[in-house]
Amino acid sequence: MQRWWPVQWSELVLVLLLVAASQAASGRPPHNTTIAKPSQLKNNSFCQSRLFWRLPAKDTCPGSILPLRGTVYILYDVNISEGFNLRRDVYIRMAVFVRRLRHRKRFRNVRLVLPPWPRLYHWHSHGLGQSDLMWRNFFDLDSLRRYAPVLDYDEFVAEYRQFGMPAPPYVHVSQAFRLTHYEIMKEQGIFRDKYERITPGASDDSNGHRMEACNENSISGGPLLQQRLLRYGRYHCVRFQGSAGLLQRMLREAIDEDTSGVEDADDMRVYAVLSAETVLHDNWGDEHFWLARRSMRFAQSLNQVAADFRLMSLSTTETTAGVQRPAMWELERPKRDARGGDYLCAHLRRGDFVRSRESTTPTLKAAAQQIKQLLRAFNLTTVFVASDATPYELLELKELFYRFRFVHFTPESNVQRQQLKDGGVAIVDQLICAYARHFVGTYESTFTYRIYEEREILGFSKSSTFNTFCKALGGICARNAVWPIVWNDDDERFY
């Protein structure tokens, strides 16, 4: 006869003895506390054990644990030198990957953990507390979650605590993978998806190619492992070449290594992928890319600041601009007739671009000449400038527009600057440029790329969006690529 009890009696007796022993060893409870009954136990480390999923969990662990059976948490981070807007693109790669991954049986409860924002290279302001920022400071998490199962880092820690952690409360990452590029990407002229683990400290891989520095104490792959509550087990240096789909093989291999048998096959797992910018898009620019991109709605507080500024300084609203911005991104539809406000927007990259891309980045005078030519062509008198220029450069640039109206966004008070931080100011700039009649950006700038994407979603024509500054007025110049939005009304049939 098939036994109705899901666990051996010997196992149950062993568990009960362990519970009784732990209560006896704890001694007298602290003042103003009561001894919890077995059904009231919370945050018990037993909830992580392999027997938990086979016992009547309602009598041992919080009920909220049950839906988390077999959960795989994927943490990731990006090279510390990368900027805000490239990190947004890396998120899209990971979000598309995780959305597809959850259709695999072992990954049906997968969660993508969003890395805290470190203090980035381009965030120059001081005294704003710009380290370890959560994603909800900049993005609408509910909107992100309607595309992919994501958690802000502190939400992940809170959910992990339900399983019980040693004191002080540590998050245990089973395996961390630091991705690096292959020195030679093509074999006999062919690019192949591949990866291999490398011994940390080795100077060459299995094919004799020199490898990049891979040091587990370095933060070059991202400062994620420096988080106070986080501890990790095995650290792997991985030569990686390919799209996000290749990560599935790497993670499946890791799970197999961490599984000893059927007893722990459904245990919760935590893995970390560092230098995730190494991973390529599965299909860049396709409908999956654009679904993830459309879900990246900004935080409501930032949308409101930008809307107020557009109204007060540029006399522009969503209605007058003729853009589409429904309450939910799922309700957006193909559109190409947005008019925009009565102003031109120019994104003029300065800073390191002046040195590293001198051949394609215009001088202030050359940029002003091109902007004024566009203003006359579209019969406009106002230009909004988004730039990382210094205050002195902005003043110099403004003086070149003495017959036109020059507008630039700055926080209206120190309180607002504290709330927005440098990342929020950049987003407000993008939201203002997105509503302009005409836009011109900087060659190879990810900031410009994100504005292109925003305008594509809002419904502007390609001719009013995909424009690039030349090095000089009338000269031959490089142009950014044009990648129009791809729409699909029934995205679920693609998964």
PDB file of N, CA and C in Angstrom, residues 269-327:
ATOM      1  N   ARG A 269      18.270  28.566  -4.602  1.00  0.00           N
ATOM      2  CA  ARG A 269      19.648  28.804  -5.049  1.00  0.00           C
ATOM      3  C   ARG A 269      19.864  30.299  -5.281  1.00  0.00           C
ATOM      4  N   VAL A 270      21.096  30.735  -5.051  1.00  0.00           N
ATOM      5  CA  VAL A 270      21.474  32.125  -5.315  1.00  0.00           C
ATOM      6  C   VAL A 270      22.785  32.126  -6.096  1.00  0.00           C
ATOM      7  N   TYR A 271      22.791  32.799  -7.251  1.00  0.00           N
ATOM      8  CA  TYR A 271      23.993  32.905  -8.082  1.00  0.00           C
ATOM      9  C   TYR A 271      24.219  34.366  -8.464  1.00  0.00           C
ATOM     10  N   ALA A 272      25.468  34.715  -8.710  1.00  0.00           N
ATOM     11  CA  ALA A 272      25.817  36.086  -9.082  1.00  0.00           C
ATOM     12  C   ALA A 272      26.614  36.076 -10.376  1.00  0.00           C
ATOM     13  N   VAL A 273      26.261  36.986 -11.288  1.00  0.00           N
ATOM     14  CA  VAL A 273      26.966  37.157 -12.559  1.00  0.00           C
ATOM     15  C   VAL A 273      27.564  38.556 -12.564  1.00  0.00           C
ATOM     16  N   LEU A 274      28.884  38.641 -12.572  1.00  0.00           N
ATOM     17  CA  LEU A 274      29.586  39.926 -12.552  1.00  0.00           C
ATOM     18  C   LEU A 274      30.080  40.265 -13.957  1.00  0.00           C
ATOM     19  N   SER A 275      30.261  41.566 -14.211  1.00  0.00           N
ATOM     20  CA  SER A 275      30.613  42.049 -15.555  1.00  0.00           C
ATOM     21  C   SER A 275      29.580  41.575 -16.573  1.00  0.00           C
ATOM     22  N   ALA A 276      28.314  41.762 -16.240  1.00  0.00           N
ATOM     23  CA  ALA A 276      27.223  41.279 -17.102  1.00  0.00           C
ATOM     24  C   ALA A 276      27.163  42.016 -18.436  1.00  0.00           C
ATOM     25  N   GLU A 277      27.877  43.138 -18.557  1.00  0.00           N
ATOM     26  CA  GLU A 277      27.914  43.829 -19.844  1.00  0.00           C
ATOM     27  C   GLU A 277      28.612  42.990 -20.908  1.00  0.00           C
ATOM     28  N   THR A 278      29.350  41.959 -20.482  1.00  0.00           N
ATOM     29  CA  THR A 278      30.004  41.047 -21.420  1.00  0.00           C
ATOM     30  C   THR A 278      28.975  40.263 -22.233  1.00  0.00           C
ATOM     31  N   VAL A 279      27.810  40.046 -21.653  1.00  0.00           N
ATOM     32  CA  VAL A 279      26.742  39.265 -22.304  1.00  0.00           C
ATOM     33  C   VAL A 279      26.089  40.107 -23.399  1.00  0.00           C
ATOM     34  N   LEU A 280      25.891  39.503 -24.560  1.00  0.00           N
ATOM     35  CA  LEU A 280      25.265  40.194 -25.679  1.00  0.00           C
ATOM     36  C   LEU A 280      23.755  40.004 -25.644  1.00  0.00           C
ATOM     37  N   HIS A 281      23.042  40.867 -26.356  1.00  0.00           N
ATOM     38  CA  HIS A 281      21.602  40.689 -26.528  1.00  0.00           C
ATOM     39  C   HIS A 281      21.340  39.395 -27.291  1.00  0.00           C
ATOM     40  N   ASP A 282      20.274  38.680 -26.912  1.00  0.00           N
ATOM     41  CA  ASP A 282      19.865  37.521 -27.701  1.00  0.00           C
ATOM     42  C   ASP A 282      19.487  37.961 -29.116  1.00  0.00           C
ATOM     43  N   ASN A 283      18.651  38.967 -29.217  1.00  0.00           N
ATOM     44  CA  ASN A 283      18.263  39.548 -30.506  1.00  0.00           C
ATOM     45  C   ASN A 283      18.070  41.039 -30.298  1.00  0.00           C
ATOM     46  N   TRP A 284      19.127  41.784 -30.526  1.00  0.00           N
ATOM     47  CA  TRP A 284      19.070  43.218 -30.238  1.00  0.00           C
ATOM     48  C   TRP A 284      18.104  43.926 -31.192  1.00  0.00           C
ATOM     49  N   GLY A 285      17.258  44.780 -30.612  1.00  0.00           N
ATOM     50  CA  GLY A 285      16.368  45.601 -31.418  1.00  0.00           C
ATOM     51  C   GLY A 285      15.107  44.911 -31.887  1.00  0.00           C
ATOM     52  N   ASP A 286      14.861  43.652 -31.465  1.00  0.00           N
ATOM     53  CA  ASP A 286      13.642  42.969 -31.899  1.00  0.00           C
ATOM     54  C   ASP A 286      12.492  43.290 -30.951  1.00  0.00           C
ATOM     55  N   GLU A 287      11.353  42.598 -31.122  1.00  0.00           N
ATOM     56  CA  GLU A 287      10.173  42.914 -30.309  1.00  0.00           C
ATOM     57  C   GLU A 287      10.408  42.629 -28.829  1.00  0.00           C
ATOM     58  N   HIS A 288      11.259  41.639 -28.512  1.00  0.00           N
ATOM     59  CA  HIS A 288      11.536  41.330 -27.111  1.00  0.00           C
ATOM     60  C   HIS A 288      12.330  42.465 -26.458  1.00  0.00           C
ATOM     61  N   PHE A 289      13.305  42.988 -27.191  1.00  0.00           N
ATOM     62  CA  PHE A 289      14.061  44.139 -26.708  1.00  0.00           C
ATOM     63  C   PHE A 289      13.122  45.302 -26.402  1.00  0.00           C
ATOM     64  N   TRP A 290      12.199  45.583 -27.331  1.00  0.00           N
ATOM     65  CA  TRP A 290      11.347  46.749 -27.167  1.00  0.00           C
ATOM     66  C   TRP A 290      10.280  46.561 -26.095  1.00  0.00           C
ATOM     67  N   LEU A 291       9.826  45.330 -25.874  1.00  0.00           N
ATOM     68  CA  LEU A 291       8.904  45.094 -24.768  1.00  0.00           C
ATOM     69  C   LEU A 291       9.578  45.411 -23.446  1.00  0.00           C
ATOM     70  N   ALA A 292      10.807  44.931 -23.277  1.00  0.00           N
ATOM     71  CA  ALA A 292      11.552  45.212 -22.045  1.00  0.00           C
ATOM     72  C   ALA A 292      11.832  46.703 -21.914  1.00  0.00           C
ATOM     73  N   ARG A 293      12.188  47.336 -23.033  1.00  0.00           N
ATOM     74  CA  ARG A 293      12.498  48.777 -22.996  1.00  0.00           C
ATOM     75  C   ARG A 293      11.252  49.592 -22.649  1.00  0.00           C
ATOM     76  N   ARG A 294      10.104  49.224 -23.209  1.00  0.00           N
ATOM     77  CA  ARG A 294       8.882  49.958 -22.907  1.00  0.00           C
ATOM     78  C   ARG A 294       8.473  49.808 -21.442  1.00  0.00           C
ATOM     79  N   SER A 295       8.831  48.680 -20.846  1.00  0.00           N
ATOM     80  CA  SER A 295       8.474  48.461 -19.438  1.00  0.00           C
ATOM     81  C   SER A 295       9.311  49.315 -18.490  1.00  0.00           C
ATOM     82  N   MET A 296      10.381  49.924 -18.998  1.00  0.00           N
ATOM     83  CA  MET A 296      11.274  50.712 -18.133  1.00  0.00           C
ATOM     84  C   MET A 296      10.741  52.127 -17.935  1.00  0.00           C
ATOM     85  N   ARG A 297       9.545  52.214 -17.419  1.00  0.00           N
ATOM     86  CA  ARG A 297       8.975  53.520 -17.080  1.00  0.00           C
ATOM     87  C   ARG A 297       9.740  54.122 -15.897  1.00  0.00           C
ATOM     88  N   PHE A 298       9.904  55.418 -15.924  1.00  0.00           N
ATOM     89  CA  PHE A 298      10.624  56.097 -14.847  1.00  0.00           C
ATOM     90  C   PHE A 298       9.732  56.247 -13.611  1.00  0.00           C
ATOM     91  N   ALA A 299      10.372  56.480 -12.479  1.00  0.00           N
ATOM     92  CA  ALA A 299       9.648  56.701 -11.234  1.00  0.00           C
ATOM     93  C   ALA A 299       8.706  57.893 -11.392  1.00  0.00           C
ATOM     94  N   GLN A 300       7.534  57.806 -10.786  1.00  0.00           N
ATOM     95  CA  GLN A 300       6.519  58.836 -10.942  1.00  0.00           C
ATOM     96  C   GLN A 300       7.022  60.199 -10.495  1.00  0.00           C
ATOM     97  N   SER A 301       7.848  60.236  -9.450  1.00  0.00           N
ATOM     98  CA  SER A 301       8.368  61.517  -8.958  1.00  0.00           C
ATOM     99  C   SER A 301       9.208  62.216 -10.022  1.00  0.00           C
ATOM    100  N   LEU A 302       9.978  61.461 -10.804  1.00  0.00           N
ATOM    101  CA  LEU A 302      10.804  62.053 -11.855  1.00  0.00           C
ATOM    102  C   LEU A 302       9.934  62.496 -13.027  1.00  0.00           C
ATOM    103  N   ASN A 303       8.931  61.695 -13.361  1.00  0.00           N
ATOM    104  CA  ASN A 303       7.992  62.095 -14.415  1.00  0.00           C
ATOM    105  C   ASN A 303       7.310  63.415 -14.074  1.00  0.00           C
ATOM    106  N   GLN A 304       6.974  63.591 -12.795  1.00  0.00           N
ATOM    107  CA  GLN A 304       6.277  64.804 -12.383  1.00  0.00           C
ATOM    108  C   GLN A 304       7.182  66.020 -12.463  1.00  0.00           C
ATOM    109  N   VAL A 305       8.438  65.877 -12.051  1.00  0.00           N
ATOM    110  CA  VAL A 305       9.384  67.000 -12.143  1.00  0.00           C
ATOM    111  C   VAL A 305       9.548  67.426 -13.590  1.00  0.00           C
ATOM    112  N   ALA A 306       9.711  66.444 -14.487  1.00  0.00           N
ATOM    113  CA  ALA A 306       9.882  66.766 -15.900  1.00  0.00           C
ATOM    114  C   ALA A 306       8.623  67.413 -16.480  1.00  0.00           C
ATOM    115  N   ALA A 307       7.448  66.903 -16.106  1.00  0.00           N
ATOM    116  CA  ALA A 307       6.191  67.462 -16.615  1.00  0.00           C
ATOM    117  C   ALA A 307       6.007  68.896 -16.151  1.00  0.00           C
ATOM    118  N   ASP A 308       6.329  69.170 -14.894  1.00  0.00           N
ATOM    119  CA  ASP A 308       6.206  70.536 -14.364  1.00  0.00           C
ATOM    120  C   ASP A 308       7.140  71.492 -15.091  1.00  0.00           C
ATOM    121  N   PHE A 309       8.364  71.025 -15.357  1.00  0.00           N
ATOM    122  CA  PHE A 309       9.331  71.890 -16.038  1.00  0.00           C
ATOM    123  C   PHE A 309       8.894  72.152 -17.478  1.00  0.00           C
ATOM    124  N   ARG A 310       8.430  71.110 -18.164  1.00  0.00           N
ATOM    125  CA  ARG A 310       7.971  71.305 -19.551  1.00  0.00           C
ATOM    126  C   ARG A 310       6.814  72.297 -19.604  1.00  0.00           C
ATOM    127  N   LEU A 311       5.922  72.235 -18.612  1.00  0.00           N
ATOM    128  CA  LEU A 311       4.784  73.134 -18.604  1.00  0.00           C
ATOM    129  C   LEU A 311       5.205  74.569 -18.293  1.00  0.00           C
ATOM    130  N   MET A 312       5.987  74.751 -17.246  1.00  0.00           N
ATOM    131  CA  MET A 312       6.326  76.094 -16.779  1.00  0.00           C
ATOM    132  C   MET A 312       7.372  76.784 -17.657  1.00  0.00           C
ATOM    133  N   SER A 313       8.339  76.031 -18.169  1.00  0.00           N
ATOM    134  CA  SER A 313       9.442  76.652 -18.917  1.00  0.00           C
ATOM    135  C   SER A 313       9.312  76.532 -20.422  1.00  0.00           C
ATOM    136  N   LEU A 314       8.523  75.536 -20.892  1.00  0.00           N
ATOM    137  CA  LEU A 314       8.459  75.294 -22.328  1.00  0.00           C
ATOM    138  C   LEU A 314       7.025  75.239 -22.851  1.00  0.00           C
ATOM    139  N   SER A 315       6.054  75.513 -21.977  1.00  0.00           N
ATOM    140  CA  SER A 315       4.635  75.554 -22.356  1.00  0.00           C
ATOM    141  C   SER A 315       4.208  74.306 -23.124  1.00  0.00           C
ATOM    142  N   THR A 316       4.635  73.149 -22.618  1.00  0.00           N
ATOM    143  CA  THR A 316       4.386  71.892 -23.311  1.00  0.00           C
ATOM    144  C   THR A 316       3.747  70.884 -22.364  1.00  0.00           C
ATOM    145  N   THR A 317       2.689  70.227 -22.845  1.00  0.00           N
ATOM    146  CA  THR A 317       2.053  69.143 -22.108  1.00  0.00           C
ATOM    147  C   THR A 317       1.992  67.916 -23.019  1.00  0.00           C
ATOM    148  N   GLU A 318       1.542  66.794 -22.476  1.00  0.00           N
ATOM    149  CA  GLU A 318       1.380  65.604 -23.312  1.00  0.00           C
ATOM    150  C   GLU A 318       0.368  65.860 -24.420  1.00  0.00           C
ATOM    151  N   THR A 319      -0.677  66.625 -24.112  1.00  0.00           N
ATOM    152  CA  THR A 319      -1.712  66.916 -25.106  1.00  0.00           C
ATOM    153  C   THR A 319      -1.177  67.792 -26.220  1.00  0.00           C
ATOM    154  N   THR A 320      -0.501  68.887 -25.864  1.00  0.00           N
ATOM    155  CA  THR A 320       0.004  69.798 -26.893  1.00  0.00           C
ATOM    156  C   THR A 320       1.125  69.165 -27.706  1.00  0.00           C
ATOM    157  N   ALA A 321       1.890  68.245 -27.083  1.00  0.00           N
ATOM    158  CA  ALA A 321       2.974  67.568 -27.795  1.00  0.00           C
ATOM    159  C   ALA A 321       2.449  66.430 -28.676  1.00  0.00           C
ATOM    160  N   GLY A 322       1.221  65.976 -28.395  1.00  0.00           N
ATOM    161  CA  GLY A 322       0.622  64.929 -29.201  1.00  0.00           C
ATOM    162  C   GLY A 322       1.298  63.577 -29.062  1.00  0.00           C
ATOM    163  N   VAL A 323       1.831  63.290 -27.886  1.00  0.00           N
ATOM    164  CA  VAL A 323       2.521  62.014 -27.664  1.00  0.00           C
ATOM    165  C   VAL A 323       1.567  61.014 -27.028  1.00  0.00           C
ATOM    166  N   GLN A 324       1.953  59.750 -27.055  1.00  0.00           N
ATOM    167  CA  GLN A 324       1.175  58.731 -26.361  1.00  0.00           C
ATOM    168  C   GLN A 324       1.894  58.347 -25.069  1.00  0.00           C
ATOM    169  N   ARG A 325       1.178  58.372 -23.967  1.00  0.00           N
ATOM    170  CA  ARG A 325       1.714  57.954 -22.680  1.00  0.00           C
ATOM    171  C   ARG A 325       0.574  57.417 -21.836  1.00  0.00           C
ATOM    172  N   PRO A 326       0.035  56.234 -22.192  1.00  0.00           N
ATOM    173  CA  PRO A 326      -1.044  55.649 -21.394  1.00  0.00           C
ATOM    174  C   PRO A 326      -0.543  55.243 -20.015  1.00  0.00           C
ATOM    175  N   ALA A 327      -1.462  54.952 -19.110  1.00  0.00           N
ATOM    176  CA  ALA A 327      -1.086  54.616 -17.743  1.00  0.00           C
ATOM    177  C   ALA A 327      -0.217  53.367 -17.683  1.00  0.00           C
TER     178      ALA A 327
END
